[in-house]
Short mmCIF file of C-alpha atoms and ligand atoms in Angstrom, two decimals:
data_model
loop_
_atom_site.label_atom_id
_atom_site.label_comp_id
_atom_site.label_asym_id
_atom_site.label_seq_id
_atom_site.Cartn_x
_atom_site.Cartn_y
_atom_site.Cartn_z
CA UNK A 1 -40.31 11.86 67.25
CA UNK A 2 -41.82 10.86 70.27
CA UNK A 3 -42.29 12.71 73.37
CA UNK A 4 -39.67 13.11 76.19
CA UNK A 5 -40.58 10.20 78.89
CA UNK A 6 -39.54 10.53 82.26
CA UNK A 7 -40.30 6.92 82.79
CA UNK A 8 -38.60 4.39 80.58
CA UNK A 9 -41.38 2.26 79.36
CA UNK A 10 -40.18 0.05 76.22
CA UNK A 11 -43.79 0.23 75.44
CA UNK A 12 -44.12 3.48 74.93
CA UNK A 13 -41.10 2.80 72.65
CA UNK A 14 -41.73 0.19 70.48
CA UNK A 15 -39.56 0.32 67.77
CA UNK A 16 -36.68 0.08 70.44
CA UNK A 17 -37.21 -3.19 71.77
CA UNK A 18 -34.68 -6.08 71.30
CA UNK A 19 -36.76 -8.07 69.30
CA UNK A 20 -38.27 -4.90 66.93
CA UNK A 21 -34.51 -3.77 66.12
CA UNK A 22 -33.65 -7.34 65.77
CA UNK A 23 -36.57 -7.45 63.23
CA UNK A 24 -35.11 -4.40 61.20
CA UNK A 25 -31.46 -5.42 61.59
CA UNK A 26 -32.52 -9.23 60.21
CA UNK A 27 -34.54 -7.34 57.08
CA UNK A 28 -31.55 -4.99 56.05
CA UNK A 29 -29.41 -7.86 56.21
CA UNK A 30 -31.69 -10.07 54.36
CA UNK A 31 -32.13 -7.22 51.69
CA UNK A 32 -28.53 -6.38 51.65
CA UNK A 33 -27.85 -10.50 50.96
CA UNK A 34 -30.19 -10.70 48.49
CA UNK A 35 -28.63 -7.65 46.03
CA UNK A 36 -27.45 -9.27 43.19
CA UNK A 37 -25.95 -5.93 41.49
CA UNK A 38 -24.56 -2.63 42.51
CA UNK A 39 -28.39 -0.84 41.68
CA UNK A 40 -30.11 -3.49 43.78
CA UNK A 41 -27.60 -2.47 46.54
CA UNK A 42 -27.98 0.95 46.53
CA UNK A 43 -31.84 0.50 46.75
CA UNK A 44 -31.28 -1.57 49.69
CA UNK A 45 -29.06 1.00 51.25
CA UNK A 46 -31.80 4.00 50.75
CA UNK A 47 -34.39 1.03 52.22
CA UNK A 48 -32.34 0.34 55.11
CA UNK A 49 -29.33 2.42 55.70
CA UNK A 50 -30.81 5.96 54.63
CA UNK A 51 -32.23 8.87 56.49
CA UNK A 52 -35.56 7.73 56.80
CA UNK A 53 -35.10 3.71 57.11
CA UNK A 54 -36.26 2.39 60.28
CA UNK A 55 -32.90 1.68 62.11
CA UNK A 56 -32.13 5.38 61.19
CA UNK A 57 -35.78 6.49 63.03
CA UNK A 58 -35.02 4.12 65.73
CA UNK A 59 -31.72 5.79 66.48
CA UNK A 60 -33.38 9.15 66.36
CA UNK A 61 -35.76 7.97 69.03
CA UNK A 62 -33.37 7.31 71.23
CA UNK A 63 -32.87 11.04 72.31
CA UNK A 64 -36.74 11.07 73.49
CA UNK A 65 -35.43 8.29 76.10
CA UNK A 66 -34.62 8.48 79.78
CA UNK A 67 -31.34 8.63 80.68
CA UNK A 68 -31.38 4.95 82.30
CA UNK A 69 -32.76 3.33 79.27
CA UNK A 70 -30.25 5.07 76.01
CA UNK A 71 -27.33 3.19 77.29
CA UNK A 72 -28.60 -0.44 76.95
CA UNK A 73 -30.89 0.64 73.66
CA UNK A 74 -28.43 2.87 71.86
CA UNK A 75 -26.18 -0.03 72.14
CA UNK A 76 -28.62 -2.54 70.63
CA UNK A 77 -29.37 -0.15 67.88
CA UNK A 78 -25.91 1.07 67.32
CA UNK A 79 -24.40 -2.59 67.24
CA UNK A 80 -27.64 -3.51 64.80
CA UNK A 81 -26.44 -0.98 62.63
CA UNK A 82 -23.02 -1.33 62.34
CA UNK A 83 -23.42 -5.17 61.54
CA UNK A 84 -25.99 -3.31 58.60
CA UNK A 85 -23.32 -1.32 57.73
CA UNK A 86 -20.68 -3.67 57.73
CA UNK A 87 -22.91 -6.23 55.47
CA UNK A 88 -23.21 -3.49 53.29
CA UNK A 89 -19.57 -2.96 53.02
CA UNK A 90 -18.59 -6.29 52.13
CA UNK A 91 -21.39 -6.62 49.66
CA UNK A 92 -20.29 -3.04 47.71
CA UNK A 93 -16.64 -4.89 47.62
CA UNK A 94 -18.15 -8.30 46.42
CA UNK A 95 -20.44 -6.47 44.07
CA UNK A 96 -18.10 -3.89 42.80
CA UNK A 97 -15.28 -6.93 41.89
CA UNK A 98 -17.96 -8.81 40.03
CA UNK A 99 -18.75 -5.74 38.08
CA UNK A 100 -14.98 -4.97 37.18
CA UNK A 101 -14.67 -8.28 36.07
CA UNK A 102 -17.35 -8.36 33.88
CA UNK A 103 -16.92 -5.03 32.40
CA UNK A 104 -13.12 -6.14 31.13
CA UNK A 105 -14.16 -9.29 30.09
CA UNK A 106 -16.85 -7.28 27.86
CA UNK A 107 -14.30 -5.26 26.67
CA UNK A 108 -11.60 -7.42 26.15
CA UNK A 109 -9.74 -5.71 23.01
CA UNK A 110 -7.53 -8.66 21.14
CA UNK A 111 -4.44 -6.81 20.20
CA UNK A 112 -3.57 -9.71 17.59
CA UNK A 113 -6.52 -9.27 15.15
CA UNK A 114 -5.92 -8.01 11.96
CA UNK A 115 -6.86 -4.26 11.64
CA UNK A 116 -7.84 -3.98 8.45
CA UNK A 117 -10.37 -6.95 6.88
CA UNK A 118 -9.64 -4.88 3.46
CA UNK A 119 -6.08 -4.66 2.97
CA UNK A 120 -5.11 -1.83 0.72
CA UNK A 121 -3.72 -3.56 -2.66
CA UNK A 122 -0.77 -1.89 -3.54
CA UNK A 123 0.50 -0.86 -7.42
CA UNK A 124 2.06 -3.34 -9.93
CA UNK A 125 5.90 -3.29 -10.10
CA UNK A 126 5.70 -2.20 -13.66
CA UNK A 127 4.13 1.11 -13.02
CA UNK A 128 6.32 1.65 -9.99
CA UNK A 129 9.29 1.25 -12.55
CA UNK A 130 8.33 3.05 -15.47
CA UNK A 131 7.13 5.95 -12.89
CA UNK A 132 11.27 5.90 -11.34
CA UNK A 133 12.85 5.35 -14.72
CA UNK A 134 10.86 8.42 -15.72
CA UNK A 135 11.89 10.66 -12.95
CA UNK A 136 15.59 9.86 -13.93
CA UNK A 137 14.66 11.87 -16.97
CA UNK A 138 12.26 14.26 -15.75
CA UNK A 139 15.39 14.87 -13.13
CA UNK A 140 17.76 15.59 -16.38
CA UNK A 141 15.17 18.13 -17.59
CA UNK A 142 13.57 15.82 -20.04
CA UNK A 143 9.61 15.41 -21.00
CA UNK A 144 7.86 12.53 -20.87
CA UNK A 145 5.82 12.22 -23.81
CA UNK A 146 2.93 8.85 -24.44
CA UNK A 147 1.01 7.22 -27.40
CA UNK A 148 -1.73 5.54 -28.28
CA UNK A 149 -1.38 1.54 -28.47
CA UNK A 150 -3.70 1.23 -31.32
CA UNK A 151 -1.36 2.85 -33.66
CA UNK A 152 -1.40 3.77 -37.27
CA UNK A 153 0.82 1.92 -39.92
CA UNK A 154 2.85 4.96 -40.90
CA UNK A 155 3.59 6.30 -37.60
CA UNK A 156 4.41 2.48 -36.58
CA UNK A 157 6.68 1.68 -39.45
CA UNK A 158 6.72 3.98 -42.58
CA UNK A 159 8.03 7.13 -40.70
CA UNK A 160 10.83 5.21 -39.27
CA UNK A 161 11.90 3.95 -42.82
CA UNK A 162 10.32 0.52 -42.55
CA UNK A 163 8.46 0.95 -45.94
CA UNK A 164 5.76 -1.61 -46.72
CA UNK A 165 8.28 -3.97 -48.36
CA UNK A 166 11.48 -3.15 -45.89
CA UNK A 167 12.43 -6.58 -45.17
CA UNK A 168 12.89 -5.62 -41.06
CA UNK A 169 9.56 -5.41 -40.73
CA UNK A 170 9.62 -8.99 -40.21
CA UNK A 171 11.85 -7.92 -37.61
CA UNK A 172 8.84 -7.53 -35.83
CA UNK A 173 6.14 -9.91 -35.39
CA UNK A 174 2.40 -7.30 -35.79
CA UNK A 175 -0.74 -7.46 -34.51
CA UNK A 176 -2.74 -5.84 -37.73
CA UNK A 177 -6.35 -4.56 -36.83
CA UNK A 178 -8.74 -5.47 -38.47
CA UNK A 179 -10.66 -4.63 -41.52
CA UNK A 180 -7.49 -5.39 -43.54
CA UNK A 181 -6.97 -1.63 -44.95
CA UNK A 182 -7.15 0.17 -41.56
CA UNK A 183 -3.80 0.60 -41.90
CA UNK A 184 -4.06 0.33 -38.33
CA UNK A 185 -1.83 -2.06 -35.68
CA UNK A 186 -1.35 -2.67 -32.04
CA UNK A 187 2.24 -0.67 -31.63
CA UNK A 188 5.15 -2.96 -32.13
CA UNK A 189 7.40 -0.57 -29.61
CA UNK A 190 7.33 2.97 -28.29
CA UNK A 191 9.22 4.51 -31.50
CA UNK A 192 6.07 5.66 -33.41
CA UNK A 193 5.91 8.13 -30.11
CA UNK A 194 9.20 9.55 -31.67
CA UNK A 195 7.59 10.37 -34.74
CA UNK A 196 4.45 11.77 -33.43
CA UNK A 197 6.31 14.02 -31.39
CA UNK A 198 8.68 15.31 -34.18
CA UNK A 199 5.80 15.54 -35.98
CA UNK A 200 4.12 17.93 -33.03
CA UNK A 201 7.19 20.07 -31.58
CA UNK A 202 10.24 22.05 -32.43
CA UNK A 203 13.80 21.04 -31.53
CA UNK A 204 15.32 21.04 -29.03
CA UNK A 205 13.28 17.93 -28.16
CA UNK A 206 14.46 15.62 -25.38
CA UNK A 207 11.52 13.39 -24.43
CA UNK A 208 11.26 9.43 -22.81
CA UNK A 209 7.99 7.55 -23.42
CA UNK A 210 7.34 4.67 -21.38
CA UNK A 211 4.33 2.19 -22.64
CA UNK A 212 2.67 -0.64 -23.57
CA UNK A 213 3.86 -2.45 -26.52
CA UNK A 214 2.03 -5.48 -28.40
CA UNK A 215 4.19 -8.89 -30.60
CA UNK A 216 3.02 -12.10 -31.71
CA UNK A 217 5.00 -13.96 -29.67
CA UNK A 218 4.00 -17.18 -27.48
CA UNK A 219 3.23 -16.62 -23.93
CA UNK A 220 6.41 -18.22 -22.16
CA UNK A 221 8.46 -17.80 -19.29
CA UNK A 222 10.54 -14.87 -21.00
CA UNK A 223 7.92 -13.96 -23.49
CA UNK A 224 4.85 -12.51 -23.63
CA UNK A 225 2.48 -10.71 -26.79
CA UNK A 226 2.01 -7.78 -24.63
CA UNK A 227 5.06 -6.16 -22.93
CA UNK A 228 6.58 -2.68 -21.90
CA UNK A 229 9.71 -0.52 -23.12
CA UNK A 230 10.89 3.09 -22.70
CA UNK A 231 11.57 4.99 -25.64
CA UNK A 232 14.21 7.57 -25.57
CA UNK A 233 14.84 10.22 -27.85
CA UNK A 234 16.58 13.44 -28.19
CA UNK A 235 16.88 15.88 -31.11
CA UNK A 236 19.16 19.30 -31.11
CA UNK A 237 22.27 20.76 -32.85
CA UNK A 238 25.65 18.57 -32.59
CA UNK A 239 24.30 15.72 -30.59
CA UNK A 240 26.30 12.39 -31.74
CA UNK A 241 26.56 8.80 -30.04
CA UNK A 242 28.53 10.10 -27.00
CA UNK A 243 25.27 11.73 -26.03
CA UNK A 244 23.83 8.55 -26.13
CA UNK A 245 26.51 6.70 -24.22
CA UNK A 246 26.70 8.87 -21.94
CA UNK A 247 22.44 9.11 -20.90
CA UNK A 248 22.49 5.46 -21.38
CA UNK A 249 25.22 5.38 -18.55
CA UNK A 250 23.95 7.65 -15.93
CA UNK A 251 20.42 5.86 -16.51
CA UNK A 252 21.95 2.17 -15.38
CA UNK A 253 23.91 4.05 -12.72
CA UNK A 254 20.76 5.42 -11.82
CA UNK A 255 18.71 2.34 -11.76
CA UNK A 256 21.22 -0.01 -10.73
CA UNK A 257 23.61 1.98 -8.49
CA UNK A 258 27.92 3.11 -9.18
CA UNK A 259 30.07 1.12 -11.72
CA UNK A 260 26.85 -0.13 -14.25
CA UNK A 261 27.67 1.04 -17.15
CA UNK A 262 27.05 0.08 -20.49
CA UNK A 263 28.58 -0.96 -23.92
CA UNK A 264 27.43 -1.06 -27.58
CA UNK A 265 27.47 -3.84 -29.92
CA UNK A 266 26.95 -3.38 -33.54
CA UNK A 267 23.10 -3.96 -35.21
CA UNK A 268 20.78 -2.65 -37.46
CA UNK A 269 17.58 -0.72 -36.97
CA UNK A 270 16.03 1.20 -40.21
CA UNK A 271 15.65 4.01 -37.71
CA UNK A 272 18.89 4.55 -36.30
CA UNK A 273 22.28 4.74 -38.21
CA UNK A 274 24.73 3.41 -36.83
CA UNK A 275 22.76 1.24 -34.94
CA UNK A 276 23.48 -0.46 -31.48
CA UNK A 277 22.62 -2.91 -28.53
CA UNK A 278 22.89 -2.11 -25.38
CA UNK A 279 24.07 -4.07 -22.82
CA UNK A 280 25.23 -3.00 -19.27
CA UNK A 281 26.96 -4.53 -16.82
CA UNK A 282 25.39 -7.11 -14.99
CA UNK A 283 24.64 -5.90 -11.59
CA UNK A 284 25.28 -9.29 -9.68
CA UNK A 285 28.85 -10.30 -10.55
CA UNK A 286 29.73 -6.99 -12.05
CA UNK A 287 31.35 -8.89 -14.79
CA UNK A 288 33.66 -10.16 -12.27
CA UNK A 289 34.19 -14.32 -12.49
CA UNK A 290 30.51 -14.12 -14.32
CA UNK A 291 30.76 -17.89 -15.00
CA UNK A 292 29.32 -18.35 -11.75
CA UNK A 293 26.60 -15.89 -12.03
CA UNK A 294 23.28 -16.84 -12.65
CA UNK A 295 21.46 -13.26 -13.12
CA UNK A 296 23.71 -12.80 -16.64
CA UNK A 297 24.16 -16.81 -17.30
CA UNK A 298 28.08 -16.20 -17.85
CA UNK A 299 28.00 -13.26 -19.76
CA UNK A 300 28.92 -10.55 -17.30
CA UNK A 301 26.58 -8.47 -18.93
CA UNK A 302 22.26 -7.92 -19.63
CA UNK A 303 21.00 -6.82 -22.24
CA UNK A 304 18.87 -3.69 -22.39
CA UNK A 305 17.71 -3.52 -26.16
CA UNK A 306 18.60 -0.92 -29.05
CA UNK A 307 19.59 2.58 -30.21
CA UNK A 308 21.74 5.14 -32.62
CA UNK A 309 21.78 8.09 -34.40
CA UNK A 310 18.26 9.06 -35.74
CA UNK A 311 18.27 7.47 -39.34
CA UNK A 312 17.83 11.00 -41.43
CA UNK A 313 15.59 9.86 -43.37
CA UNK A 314 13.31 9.77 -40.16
CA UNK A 315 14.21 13.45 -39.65
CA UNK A 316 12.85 14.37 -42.63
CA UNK A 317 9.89 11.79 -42.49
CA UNK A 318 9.13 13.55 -39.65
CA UNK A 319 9.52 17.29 -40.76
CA UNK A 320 13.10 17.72 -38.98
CA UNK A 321 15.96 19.39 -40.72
CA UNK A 322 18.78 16.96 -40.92
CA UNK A 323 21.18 19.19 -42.20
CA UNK A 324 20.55 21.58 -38.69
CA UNK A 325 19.68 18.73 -36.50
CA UNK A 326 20.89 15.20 -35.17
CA UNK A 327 19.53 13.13 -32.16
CA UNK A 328 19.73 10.04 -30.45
CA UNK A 329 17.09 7.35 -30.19
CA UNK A 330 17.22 4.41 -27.58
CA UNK A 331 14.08 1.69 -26.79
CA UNK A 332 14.15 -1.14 -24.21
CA UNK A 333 12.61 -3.58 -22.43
CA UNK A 334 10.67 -2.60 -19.00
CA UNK A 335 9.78 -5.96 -18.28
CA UNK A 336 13.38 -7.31 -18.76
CA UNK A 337 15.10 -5.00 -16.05
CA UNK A 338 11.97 -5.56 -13.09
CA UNK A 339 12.95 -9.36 -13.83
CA UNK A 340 16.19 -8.54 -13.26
CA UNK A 341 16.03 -6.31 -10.55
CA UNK A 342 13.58 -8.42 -8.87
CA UNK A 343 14.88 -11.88 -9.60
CA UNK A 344 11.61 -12.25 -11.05
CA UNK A 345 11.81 -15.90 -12.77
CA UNK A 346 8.77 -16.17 -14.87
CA UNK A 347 7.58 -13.34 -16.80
CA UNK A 348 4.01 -14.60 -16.57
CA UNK A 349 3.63 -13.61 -12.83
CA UNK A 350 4.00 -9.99 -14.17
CA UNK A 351 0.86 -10.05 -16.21
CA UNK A 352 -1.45 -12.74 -14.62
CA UNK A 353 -2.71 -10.20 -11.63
CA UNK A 354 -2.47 -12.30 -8.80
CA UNK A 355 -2.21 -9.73 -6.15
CA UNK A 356 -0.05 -11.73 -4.15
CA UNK A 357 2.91 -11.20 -6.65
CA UNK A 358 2.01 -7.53 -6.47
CA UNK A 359 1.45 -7.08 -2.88
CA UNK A 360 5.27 -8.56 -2.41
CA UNK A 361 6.34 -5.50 -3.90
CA UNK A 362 4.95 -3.59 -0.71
CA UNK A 363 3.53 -0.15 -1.38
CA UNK A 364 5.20 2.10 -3.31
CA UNK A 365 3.97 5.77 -3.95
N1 LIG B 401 12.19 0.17 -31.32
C1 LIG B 401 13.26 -0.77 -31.22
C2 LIG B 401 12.74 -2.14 -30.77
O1 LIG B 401 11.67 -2.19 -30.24
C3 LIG B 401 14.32 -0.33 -30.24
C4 LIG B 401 14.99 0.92 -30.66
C5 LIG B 401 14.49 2.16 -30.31
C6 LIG B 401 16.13 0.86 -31.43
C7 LIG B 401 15.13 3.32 -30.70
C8 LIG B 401 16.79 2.01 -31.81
C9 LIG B 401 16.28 3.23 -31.46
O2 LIG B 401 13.37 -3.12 -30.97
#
């Protein structure tokens, strides 16, 4: 700081005069102008607005000056200043609304793109099925019991009295493995799991075994050479057919809500004796005007597949006492009720794995 002055001399003063603070007001300005973002700007405000920038020093000198001479200069520095401090103002605003706007442009977040490029696939109706047609049993305090698909001959056919020359096996149309004398085939149905599990456990036995089962038969709308079926059986003291009816029952009423029931018609299996089909009541029209109804075609009723009174000659195939012991056996058609349940129309969307059959199915656990 310069020394007091008892004279005003603006030459002792330079950095006072007009011209000098017009010089420093016309540089701040110029720098504040020429800021083109918020960090220029704040260097131009250290540069020309802070403690040690010249209109800052000039203001300081004005203490040193006579009396006379701080009106007339502290005006021209204080109205310099104030335009410098105005500039800067309404360049921070200009500057600070260009940076706003290009920060949420940058982070624009588009609330309609798909999350997930991967969507999670979800499981194939049939599994979801079998799994809730199993927990129907597992809820009555049954097992669930499984087999291999490459099965032998005996378990397949010979334990459930279809001898080699029983004319029923016709009945079913085989896949035989090959060499010729494996003796081995893919499983016609789930009844060899029966056997094997006579074969492996004491009675009381009450077990359901859903699985894959293999036929011959021409890939069509309604058939196909590999398909699915749950096997039923039960084997303890005094059980008859009313057993049966009455499982088969709470099983449709299960799957297919109150009032689908079931009935028997008369048929042969070498397994069972008597022997039934099942139907139950189609769960559409309820049997009500079914001429109309296109789930059951007319019949007021959907077939489910077969069952009876173990054959005993199975029991004792199978190391069971038949004169202690009687059971039930039932086997149908997975396949048959997710086509009905889901108005599924051809049976070859269920095995091609096109995931967009699947995924309509949503995700089940
Ligand atoms: N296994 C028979 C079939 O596939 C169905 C069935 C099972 C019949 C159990 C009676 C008892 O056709």
């Amino acid at each position: 700081m310069s020394g007091p002055n008892t004279e005003y001399d603006p030459v002792a003063v330079t950095p006072l005069q007009a011209d000098q603070v017009e010089a420093m007001r016309d540089q701040a300005l110029a720098a504040i102008a020429a800021a083109e973002d918020l960090k220029a700007l704040a260097q131009a405000r250290s540069e020309h607005v802070g403690d040690r920038s010249p209109l800052a020093l000039a203001n300081r000198e004005i203490g040193a000056l006579p009396p006379q001479a701080r009106k007339e200069v502290g005006q021209r520095v204080g109205q310099a200043r104030g335009a410098v401090a105005q500039a800067l103002a309404a360049r921070t605003e200009v500057l600070e609304a260009e940076h706003e706007e290009r920060t949420l442009l940058a982070e624009t977040v588009d609330v309609t793109l798909p999350t997930r490029r991967h969507p999670a696939g979800s499981r194939h109706p049939i599994t979801t099925l079998s799994d809730r047609i199993a927990d129907i049993f597992v809820a009555m305090g049954w097992e669930i019991a499984e087999g291999p698909q490459v099965e032998a001959e005996w378990l397949n056919f010979d334990a459930l009295n279809l001898g080699p020359d029983h004319p029923a096996r016709t009945m079913q149309d085989t896949f035989w493995l090959e060499p010729a004398d494996s003796a081995l085939v893919l499983r016609t149905h789930t009844s060899p799991v029966q056997a094997r599990t006579m074969l492996t456990r004491e009675p009381p036995i009450y077990v359901a075994c859903p699985g894959r089962v293999y036929r011959t038969d021409e890939v069509d709308a309604t058939h196909s050479p590999v398909f699915h079926q749950v096997e039923g059986l039960v084997i303890d003291e005094g059980i008859t057919m009313a057993h049966l009816k009455g499982t088969l029952d709470h099983l449709t009423t299960a799957l297919f809500g109150e009032g689908i029931t079931t009935r028997f018609r008369p048929s042969y299996f070498p397994f069972t004796e008597p022997s039934a089909e099942m139907d139950m009541v189609c769960f559409v029209c309820r049997g009500v005007d079914p001429e109309q109804c296109r789930t059951c075609r007319g019949e007021g009723w959907i077939e489910l597949g077969g069952c009876g009174v173990v054959n005993p000659r199975v029991l004792v195939a199978c190391g069971v006492d038949p004169d202690r012991y009687t059971g039930f056996a039932f086997g149908f058609g997975i396949d048959r009720i997710l086509m009905f349940r889901h108005t599924v129309e051809d049976l070859r969307d269920v095995f091609e794995g096109d995931v967009r059959f699947t995924s309509a199915f949503g995700v089940e656990i």
